mmCIF file of C-alpha atoms in Angstrom:
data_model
loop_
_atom_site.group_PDB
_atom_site.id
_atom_site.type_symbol
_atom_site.label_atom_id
_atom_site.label_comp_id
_atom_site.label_asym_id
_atom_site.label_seq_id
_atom_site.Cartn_x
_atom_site.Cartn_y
_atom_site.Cartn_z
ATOM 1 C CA UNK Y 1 290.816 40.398 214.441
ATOM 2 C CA UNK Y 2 289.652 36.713 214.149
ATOM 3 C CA UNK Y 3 293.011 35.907 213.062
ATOM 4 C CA UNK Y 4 295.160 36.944 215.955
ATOM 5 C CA UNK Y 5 294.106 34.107 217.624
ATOM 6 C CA UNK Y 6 294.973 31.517 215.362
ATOM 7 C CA UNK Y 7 298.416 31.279 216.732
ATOM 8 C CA UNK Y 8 296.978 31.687 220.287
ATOM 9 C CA UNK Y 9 294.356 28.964 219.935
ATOM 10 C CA UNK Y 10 298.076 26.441 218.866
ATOM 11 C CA UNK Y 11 299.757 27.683 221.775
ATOM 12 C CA UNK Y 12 297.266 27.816 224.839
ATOM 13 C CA UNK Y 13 295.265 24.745 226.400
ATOM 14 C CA UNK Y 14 298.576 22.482 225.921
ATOM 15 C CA UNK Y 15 322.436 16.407 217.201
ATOM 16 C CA UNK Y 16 321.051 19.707 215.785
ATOM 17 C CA UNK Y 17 320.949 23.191 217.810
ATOM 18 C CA UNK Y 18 322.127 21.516 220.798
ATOM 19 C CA UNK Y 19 318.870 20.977 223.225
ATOM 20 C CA UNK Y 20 320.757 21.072 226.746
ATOM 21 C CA UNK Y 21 322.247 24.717 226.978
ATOM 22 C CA UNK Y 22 325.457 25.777 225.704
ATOM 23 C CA UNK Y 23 327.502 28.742 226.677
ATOM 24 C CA UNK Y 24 326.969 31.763 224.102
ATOM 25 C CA UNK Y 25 324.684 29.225 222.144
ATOM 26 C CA UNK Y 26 320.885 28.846 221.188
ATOM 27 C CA UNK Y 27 319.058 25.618 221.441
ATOM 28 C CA UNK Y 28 316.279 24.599 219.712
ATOM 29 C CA UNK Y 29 313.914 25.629 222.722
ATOM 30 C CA UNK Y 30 315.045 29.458 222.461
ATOM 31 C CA UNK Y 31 314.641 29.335 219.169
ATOM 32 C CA UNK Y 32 311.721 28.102 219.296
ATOM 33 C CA UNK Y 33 310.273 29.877 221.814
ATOM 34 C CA UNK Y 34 311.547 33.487 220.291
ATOM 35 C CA UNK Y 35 309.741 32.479 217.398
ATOM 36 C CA UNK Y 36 306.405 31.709 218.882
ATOM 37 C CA UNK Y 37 306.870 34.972 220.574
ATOM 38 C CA UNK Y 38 306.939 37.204 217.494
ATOM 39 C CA UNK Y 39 304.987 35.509 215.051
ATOM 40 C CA UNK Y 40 302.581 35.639 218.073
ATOM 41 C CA UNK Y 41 303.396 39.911 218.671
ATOM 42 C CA UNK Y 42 303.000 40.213 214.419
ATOM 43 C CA UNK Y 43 299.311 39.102 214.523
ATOM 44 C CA UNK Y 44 298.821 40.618 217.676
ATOM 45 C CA UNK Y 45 299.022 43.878 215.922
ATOM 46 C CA UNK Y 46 295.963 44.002 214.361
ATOM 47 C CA UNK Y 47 293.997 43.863 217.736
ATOM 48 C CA UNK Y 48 293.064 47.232 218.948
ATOM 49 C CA UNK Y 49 295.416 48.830 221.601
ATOM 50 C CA UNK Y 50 298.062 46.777 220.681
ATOM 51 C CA UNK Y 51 301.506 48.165 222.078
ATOM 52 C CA UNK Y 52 305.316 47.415 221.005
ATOM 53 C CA UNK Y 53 307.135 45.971 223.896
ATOM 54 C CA UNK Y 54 310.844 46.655 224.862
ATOM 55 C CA UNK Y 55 311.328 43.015 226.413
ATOM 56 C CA UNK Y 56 309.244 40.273 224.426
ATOM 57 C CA UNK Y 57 308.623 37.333 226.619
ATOM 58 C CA UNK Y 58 305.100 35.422 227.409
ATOM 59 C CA UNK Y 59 303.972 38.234 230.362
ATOM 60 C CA UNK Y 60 304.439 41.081 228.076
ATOM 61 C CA UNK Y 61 302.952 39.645 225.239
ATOM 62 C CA UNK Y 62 299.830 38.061 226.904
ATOM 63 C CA UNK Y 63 299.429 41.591 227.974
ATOM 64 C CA UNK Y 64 299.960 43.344 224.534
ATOM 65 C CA UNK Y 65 297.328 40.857 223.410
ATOM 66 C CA UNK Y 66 294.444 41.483 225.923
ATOM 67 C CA UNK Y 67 294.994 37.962 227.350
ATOM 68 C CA UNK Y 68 296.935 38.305 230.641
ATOM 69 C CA UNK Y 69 294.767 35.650 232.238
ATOM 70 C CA UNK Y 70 295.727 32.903 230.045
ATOM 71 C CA UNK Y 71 299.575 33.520 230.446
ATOM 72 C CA UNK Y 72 300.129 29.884 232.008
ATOM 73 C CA UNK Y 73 298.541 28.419 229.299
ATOM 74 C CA UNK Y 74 300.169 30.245 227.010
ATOM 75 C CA UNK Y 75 303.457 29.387 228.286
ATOM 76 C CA UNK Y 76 302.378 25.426 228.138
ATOM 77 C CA UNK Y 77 301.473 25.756 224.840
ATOM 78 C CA UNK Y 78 305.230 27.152 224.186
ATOM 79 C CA UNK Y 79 306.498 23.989 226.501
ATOM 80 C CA UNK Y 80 304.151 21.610 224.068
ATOM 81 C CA UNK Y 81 305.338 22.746 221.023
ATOM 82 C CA UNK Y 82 308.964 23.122 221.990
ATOM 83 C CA UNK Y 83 308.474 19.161 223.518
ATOM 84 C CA UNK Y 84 307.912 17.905 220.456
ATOM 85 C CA UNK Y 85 310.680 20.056 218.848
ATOM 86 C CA UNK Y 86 313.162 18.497 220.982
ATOM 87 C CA UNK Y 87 311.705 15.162 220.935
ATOM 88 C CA UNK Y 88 312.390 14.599 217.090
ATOM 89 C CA UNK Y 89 316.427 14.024 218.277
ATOM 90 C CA UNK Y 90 315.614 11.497 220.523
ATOM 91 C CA UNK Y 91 312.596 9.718 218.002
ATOM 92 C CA UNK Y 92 314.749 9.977 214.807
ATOM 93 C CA UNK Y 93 318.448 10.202 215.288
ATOM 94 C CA UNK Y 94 319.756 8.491 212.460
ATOM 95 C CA UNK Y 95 317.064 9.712 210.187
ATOM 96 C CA UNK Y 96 319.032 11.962 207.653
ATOM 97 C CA UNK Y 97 315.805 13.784 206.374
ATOM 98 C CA UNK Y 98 314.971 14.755 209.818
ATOM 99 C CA UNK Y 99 317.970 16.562 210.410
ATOM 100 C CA UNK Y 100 318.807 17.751 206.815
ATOM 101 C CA UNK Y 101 322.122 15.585 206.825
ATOM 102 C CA UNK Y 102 323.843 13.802 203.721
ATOM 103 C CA UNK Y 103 322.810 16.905 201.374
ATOM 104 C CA UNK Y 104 318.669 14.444 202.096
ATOM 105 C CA UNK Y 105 317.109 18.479 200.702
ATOM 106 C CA UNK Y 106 314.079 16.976 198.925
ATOM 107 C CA UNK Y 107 313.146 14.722 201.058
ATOM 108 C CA UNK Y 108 313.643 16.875 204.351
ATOM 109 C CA UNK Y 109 311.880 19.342 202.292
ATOM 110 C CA UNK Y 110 309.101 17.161 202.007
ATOM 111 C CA UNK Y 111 308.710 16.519 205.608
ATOM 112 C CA UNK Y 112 308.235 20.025 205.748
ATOM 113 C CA UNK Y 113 305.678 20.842 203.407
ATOM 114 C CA UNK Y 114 303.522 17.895 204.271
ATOM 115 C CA UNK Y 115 303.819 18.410 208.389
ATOM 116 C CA UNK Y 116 302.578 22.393 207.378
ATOM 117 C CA UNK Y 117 299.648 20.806 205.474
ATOM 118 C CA UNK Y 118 299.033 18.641 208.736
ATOM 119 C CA UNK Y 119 299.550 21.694 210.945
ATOM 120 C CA UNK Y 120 296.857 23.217 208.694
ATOM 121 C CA UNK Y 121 294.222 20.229 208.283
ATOM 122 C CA UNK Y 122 294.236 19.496 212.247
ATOM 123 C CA UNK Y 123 293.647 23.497 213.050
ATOM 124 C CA UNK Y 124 290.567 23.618 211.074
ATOM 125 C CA UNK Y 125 289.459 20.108 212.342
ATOM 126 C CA UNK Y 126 290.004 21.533 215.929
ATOM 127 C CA UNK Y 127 292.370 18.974 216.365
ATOM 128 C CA UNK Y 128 294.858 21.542 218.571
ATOM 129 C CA UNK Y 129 297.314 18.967 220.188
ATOM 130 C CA UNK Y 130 297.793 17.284 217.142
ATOM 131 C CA UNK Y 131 298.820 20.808 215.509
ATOM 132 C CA UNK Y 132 301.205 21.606 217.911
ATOM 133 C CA UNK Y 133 303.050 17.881 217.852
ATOM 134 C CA UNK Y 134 302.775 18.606 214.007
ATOM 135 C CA UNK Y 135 304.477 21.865 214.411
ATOM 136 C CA UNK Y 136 306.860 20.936 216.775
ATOM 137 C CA UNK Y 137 308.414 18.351 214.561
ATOM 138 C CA UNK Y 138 308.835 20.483 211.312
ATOM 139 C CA UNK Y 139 310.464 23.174 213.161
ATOM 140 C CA UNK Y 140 313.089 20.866 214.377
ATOM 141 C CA UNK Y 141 313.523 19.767 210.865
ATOM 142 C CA UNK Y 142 313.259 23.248 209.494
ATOM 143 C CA UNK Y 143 315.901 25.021 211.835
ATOM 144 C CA UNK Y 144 318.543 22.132 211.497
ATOM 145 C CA UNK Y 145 318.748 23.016 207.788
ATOM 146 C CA UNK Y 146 320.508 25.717 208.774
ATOM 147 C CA UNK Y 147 322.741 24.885 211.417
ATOM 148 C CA UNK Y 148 323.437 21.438 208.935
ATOM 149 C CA UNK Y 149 323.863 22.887 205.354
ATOM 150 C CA UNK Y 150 326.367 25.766 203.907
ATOM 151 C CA UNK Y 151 323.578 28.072 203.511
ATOM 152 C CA UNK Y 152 324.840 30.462 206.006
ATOM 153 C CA UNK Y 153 328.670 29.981 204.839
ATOM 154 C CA UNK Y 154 327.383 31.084 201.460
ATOM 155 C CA UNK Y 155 326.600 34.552 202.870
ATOM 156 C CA UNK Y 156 322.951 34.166 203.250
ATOM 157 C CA UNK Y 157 320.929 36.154 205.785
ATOM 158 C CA UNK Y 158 317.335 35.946 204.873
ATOM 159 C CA UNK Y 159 315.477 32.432 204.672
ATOM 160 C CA UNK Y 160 315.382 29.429 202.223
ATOM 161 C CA UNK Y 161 311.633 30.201 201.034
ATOM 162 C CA UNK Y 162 311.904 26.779 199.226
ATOM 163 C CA UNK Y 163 311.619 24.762 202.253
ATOM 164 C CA UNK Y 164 307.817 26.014 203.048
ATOM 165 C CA UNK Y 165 306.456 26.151 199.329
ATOM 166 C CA UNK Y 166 305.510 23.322 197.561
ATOM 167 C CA UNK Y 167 306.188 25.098 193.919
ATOM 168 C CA UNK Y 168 309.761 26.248 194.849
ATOM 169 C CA UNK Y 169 312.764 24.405 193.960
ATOM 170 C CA UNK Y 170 315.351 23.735 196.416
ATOM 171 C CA UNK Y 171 318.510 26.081 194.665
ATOM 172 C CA UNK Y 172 321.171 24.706 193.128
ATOM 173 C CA UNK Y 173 321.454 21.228 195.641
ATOM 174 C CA UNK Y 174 324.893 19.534 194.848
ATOM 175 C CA UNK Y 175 325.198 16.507 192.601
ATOM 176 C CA UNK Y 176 325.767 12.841 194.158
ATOM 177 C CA UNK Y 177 329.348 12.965 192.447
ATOM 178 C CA UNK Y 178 330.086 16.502 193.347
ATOM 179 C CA UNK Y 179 332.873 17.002 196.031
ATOM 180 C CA UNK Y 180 331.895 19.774 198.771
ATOM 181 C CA UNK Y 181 334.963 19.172 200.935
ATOM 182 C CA UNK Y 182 338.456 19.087 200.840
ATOM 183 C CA UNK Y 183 340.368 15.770 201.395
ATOM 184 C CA UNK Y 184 342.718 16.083 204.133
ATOM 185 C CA UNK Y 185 344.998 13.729 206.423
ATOM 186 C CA UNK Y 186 344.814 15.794 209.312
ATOM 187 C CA UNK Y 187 342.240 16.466 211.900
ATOM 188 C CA UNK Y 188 340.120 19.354 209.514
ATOM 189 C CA UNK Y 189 338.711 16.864 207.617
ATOM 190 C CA UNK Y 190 335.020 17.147 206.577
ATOM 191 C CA UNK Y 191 335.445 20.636 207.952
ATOM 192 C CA UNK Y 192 336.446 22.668 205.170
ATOM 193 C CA UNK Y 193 334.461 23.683 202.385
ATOM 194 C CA UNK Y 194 335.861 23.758 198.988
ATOM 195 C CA UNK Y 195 336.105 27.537 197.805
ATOM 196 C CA UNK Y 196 334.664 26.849 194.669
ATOM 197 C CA UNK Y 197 331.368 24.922 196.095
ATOM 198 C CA UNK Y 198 331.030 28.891 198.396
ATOM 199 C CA UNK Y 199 331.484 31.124 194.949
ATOM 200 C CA UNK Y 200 329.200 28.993 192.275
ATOM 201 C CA UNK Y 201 326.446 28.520 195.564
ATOM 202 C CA UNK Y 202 326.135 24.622 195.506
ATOM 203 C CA UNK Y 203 324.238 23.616 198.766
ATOM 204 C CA UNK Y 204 325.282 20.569 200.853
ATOM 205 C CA UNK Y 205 325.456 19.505 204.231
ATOM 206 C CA UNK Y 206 327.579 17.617 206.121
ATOM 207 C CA UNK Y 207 327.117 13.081 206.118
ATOM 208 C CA UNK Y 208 326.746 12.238 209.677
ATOM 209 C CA UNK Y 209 326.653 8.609 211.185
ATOM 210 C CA UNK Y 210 329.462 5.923 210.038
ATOM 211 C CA UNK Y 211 330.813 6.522 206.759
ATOM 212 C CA UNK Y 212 330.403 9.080 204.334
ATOM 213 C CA UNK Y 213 330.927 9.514 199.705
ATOM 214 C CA UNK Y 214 334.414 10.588 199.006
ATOM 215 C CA UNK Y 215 335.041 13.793 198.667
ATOM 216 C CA UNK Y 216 331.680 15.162 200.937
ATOM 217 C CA UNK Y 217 331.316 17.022 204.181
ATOM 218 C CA UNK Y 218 330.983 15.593 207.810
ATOM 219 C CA UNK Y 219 328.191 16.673 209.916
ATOM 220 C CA UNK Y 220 331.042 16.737 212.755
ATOM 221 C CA UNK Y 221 330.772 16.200 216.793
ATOM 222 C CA UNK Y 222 331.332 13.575 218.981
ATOM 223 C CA UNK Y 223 328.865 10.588 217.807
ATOM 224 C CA UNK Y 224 329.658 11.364 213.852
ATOM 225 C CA UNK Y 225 332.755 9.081 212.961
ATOM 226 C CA UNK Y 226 332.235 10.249 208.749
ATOM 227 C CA UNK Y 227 335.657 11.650 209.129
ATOM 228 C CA UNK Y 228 337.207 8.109 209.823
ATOM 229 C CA UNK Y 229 338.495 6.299 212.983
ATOM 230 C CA UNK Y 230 341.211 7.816 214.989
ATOM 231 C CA UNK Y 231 340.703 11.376 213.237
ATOM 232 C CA UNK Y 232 338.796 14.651 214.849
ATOM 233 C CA UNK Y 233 335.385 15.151 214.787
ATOM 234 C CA UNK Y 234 335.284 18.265 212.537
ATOM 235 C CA UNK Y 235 332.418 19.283 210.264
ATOM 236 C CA UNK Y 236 330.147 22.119 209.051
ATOM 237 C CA UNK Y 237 327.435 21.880 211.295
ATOM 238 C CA UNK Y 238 327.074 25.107 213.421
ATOM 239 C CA UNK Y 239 324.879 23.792 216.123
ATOM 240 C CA UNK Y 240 326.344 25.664 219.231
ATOM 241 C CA UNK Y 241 329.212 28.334 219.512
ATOM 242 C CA UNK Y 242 331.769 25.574 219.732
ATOM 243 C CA UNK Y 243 331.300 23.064 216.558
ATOM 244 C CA UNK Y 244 334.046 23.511 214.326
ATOM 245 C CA UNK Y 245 331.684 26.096 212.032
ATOM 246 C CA UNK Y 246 330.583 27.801 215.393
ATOM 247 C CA UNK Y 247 331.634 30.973 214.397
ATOM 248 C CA UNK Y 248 328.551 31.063 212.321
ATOM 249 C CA UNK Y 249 326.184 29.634 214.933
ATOM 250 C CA UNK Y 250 324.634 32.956 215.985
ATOM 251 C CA UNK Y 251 323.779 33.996 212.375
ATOM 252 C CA UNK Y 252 322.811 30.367 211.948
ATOM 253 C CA UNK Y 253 320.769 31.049 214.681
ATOM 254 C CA UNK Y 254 319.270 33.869 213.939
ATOM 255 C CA UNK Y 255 318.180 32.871 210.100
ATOM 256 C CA UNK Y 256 316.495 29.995 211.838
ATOM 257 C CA UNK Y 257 313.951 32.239 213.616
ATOM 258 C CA UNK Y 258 313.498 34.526 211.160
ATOM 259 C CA UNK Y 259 312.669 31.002 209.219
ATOM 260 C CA UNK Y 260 310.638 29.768 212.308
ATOM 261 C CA UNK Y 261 308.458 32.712 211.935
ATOM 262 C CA UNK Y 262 308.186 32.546 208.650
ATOM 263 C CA UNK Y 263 307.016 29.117 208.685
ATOM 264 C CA UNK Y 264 304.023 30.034 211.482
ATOM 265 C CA UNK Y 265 303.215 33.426 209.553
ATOM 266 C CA UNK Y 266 302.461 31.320 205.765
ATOM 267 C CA UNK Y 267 300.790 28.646 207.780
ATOM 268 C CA UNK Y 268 297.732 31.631 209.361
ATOM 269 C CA UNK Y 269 297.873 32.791 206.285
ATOM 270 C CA UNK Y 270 296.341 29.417 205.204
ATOM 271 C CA UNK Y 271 293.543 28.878 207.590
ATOM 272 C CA UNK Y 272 289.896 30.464 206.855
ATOM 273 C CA UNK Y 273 289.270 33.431 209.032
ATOM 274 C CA UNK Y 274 285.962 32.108 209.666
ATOM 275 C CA UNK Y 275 285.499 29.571 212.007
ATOM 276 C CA UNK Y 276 284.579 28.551 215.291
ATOM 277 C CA UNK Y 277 288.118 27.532 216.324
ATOM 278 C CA UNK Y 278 289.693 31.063 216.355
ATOM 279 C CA UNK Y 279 288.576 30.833 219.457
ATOM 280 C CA UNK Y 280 289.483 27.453 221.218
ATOM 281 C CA UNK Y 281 292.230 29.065 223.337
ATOM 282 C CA UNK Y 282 289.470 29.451 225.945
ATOM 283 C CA UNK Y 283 288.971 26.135 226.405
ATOM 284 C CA UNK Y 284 292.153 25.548 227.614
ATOM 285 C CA UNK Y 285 292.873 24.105 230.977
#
């Protein structure tokens, strides 16, 4: 039962998905937040009297979990987390890693693996706010990957488990020298895939910023100029319903909770269930 509240003791006491809202488009706070919400329901289900709800949202699920009077807090612990989420566009921009751009897979990877570990070290230190600025930031970083790389064009619909563990490789990450996209004089280019980089399951993601290798994908949208001056502003990315990959965006979405909870699920999984801070949700304010 102990560890049911590990997620609750995170949340209470507290150019990517777009962050404003888009029409028929998740940002990074919904994801976020339907996330929280789940991986929260999934280890609410070992406390006693625990009952499915139709509508999943911070009332019902304080209630499912016996905790109705720490609703507000569990709602600023949502805000908190989804804070620093957002804040990792406006901190690091033009950091490739943070964002999964210009095919950066080990290194965004690493940011990954080594914010979980921080995530981890500060819960059992009792060292809450730091966890949830810690988890914040690698979910941004997490969720871009798949609004930024091909991994939904290549017709996957479950999550890249690589991303979270340490001893996985990332799978089959293009070369320097290998060419992703077509080159193209009109305004599509840095938008289209090449066929054969879909069928043999080579991952990239788009170069966003300035310039960009010959021959590789542009991030896309308004501030990336990869493509080249006076052309469009196509690329892969599939950040709201309207990028020029937005047809994907909802499955893009949708992978990126089902990574989200993923991520929150292996990190309980790695705390103790011993320990006094289990229970530091009460403390909140």
């Amino acid at each position: 039962m102990r560890i049911a509240f590990l997620l609750l003791a995170l949340l209470i006491g507290v150019h990517t998905f777009a962050i404003l809202k888009e029409d028929n488009s998740k940002n990074h706070q919904e994801i976020t937040r339907m996330a929280i919400l789940r991986a929260t329901a999934n280890v609410c289900k070992s406390v006693g009297g625990f009952k499915e709800t139709d509508i999943l949202n911070v009332k019902t699920l304080a209630k499912a979990c016996k905790k109705e009077e720490f609703t507000k807090n569990f709602e600023t612990g949502i805000q908190m987390i989804s804070y620093y989420n957002v804040i990792t566009d406006l901190e690091h921009p033009g950091s490739a890693k943070h964002h999964f751009d210009n095919e950066e897979f080990v290194d965004g990877k690493a940011l990954i693996t080594n914010g979980k570990q921080n995530v981890i070290n500060s819960i059992k230190s009792n060292k809450f706010d730091d966890a949830r600025k810690a988890l914040g930031e690698i979910l941004h970083t997490l969720q871009d990957f798949y609004s930024h790389s091909n991994w939904i064009e290549m017709g996957n619909t479950k999550p890249c488990t690589a991303l979270i563990n340490v001893e996985e490789n990332i799978p089959n990450p293009a070369g320097k020298d290998t060419v992703t996209c077509e080159e193209c004089s009109d305004t599509k280019c840095g938008a289209g895939i090449l066929k054969d980089i879909i069928d043999k399951k080579i991952l990239t993601s788009g170069y966003f910023g300035r310039t960009k290798p010959k021959g590789k994908c542009s991030h896309g949208g308004t501030l990336d100029f990869t493509t080249g001056i006076g052309k469009s502003f196509d690329g892969i990315n599939k950040d709201y319903s309207k990028s020029s990959h937005g047809g994907q965006h909802n499955d893009a979405a949708k992978v990126a909770i089902d990574a989200s909870v993923q991520l929150l699920e292996n990190i309980l999984k790695s705390i103790p269930e011993g320990g006094k801070n289990f229970l530091r949700y009460r403390e909140a304010t």
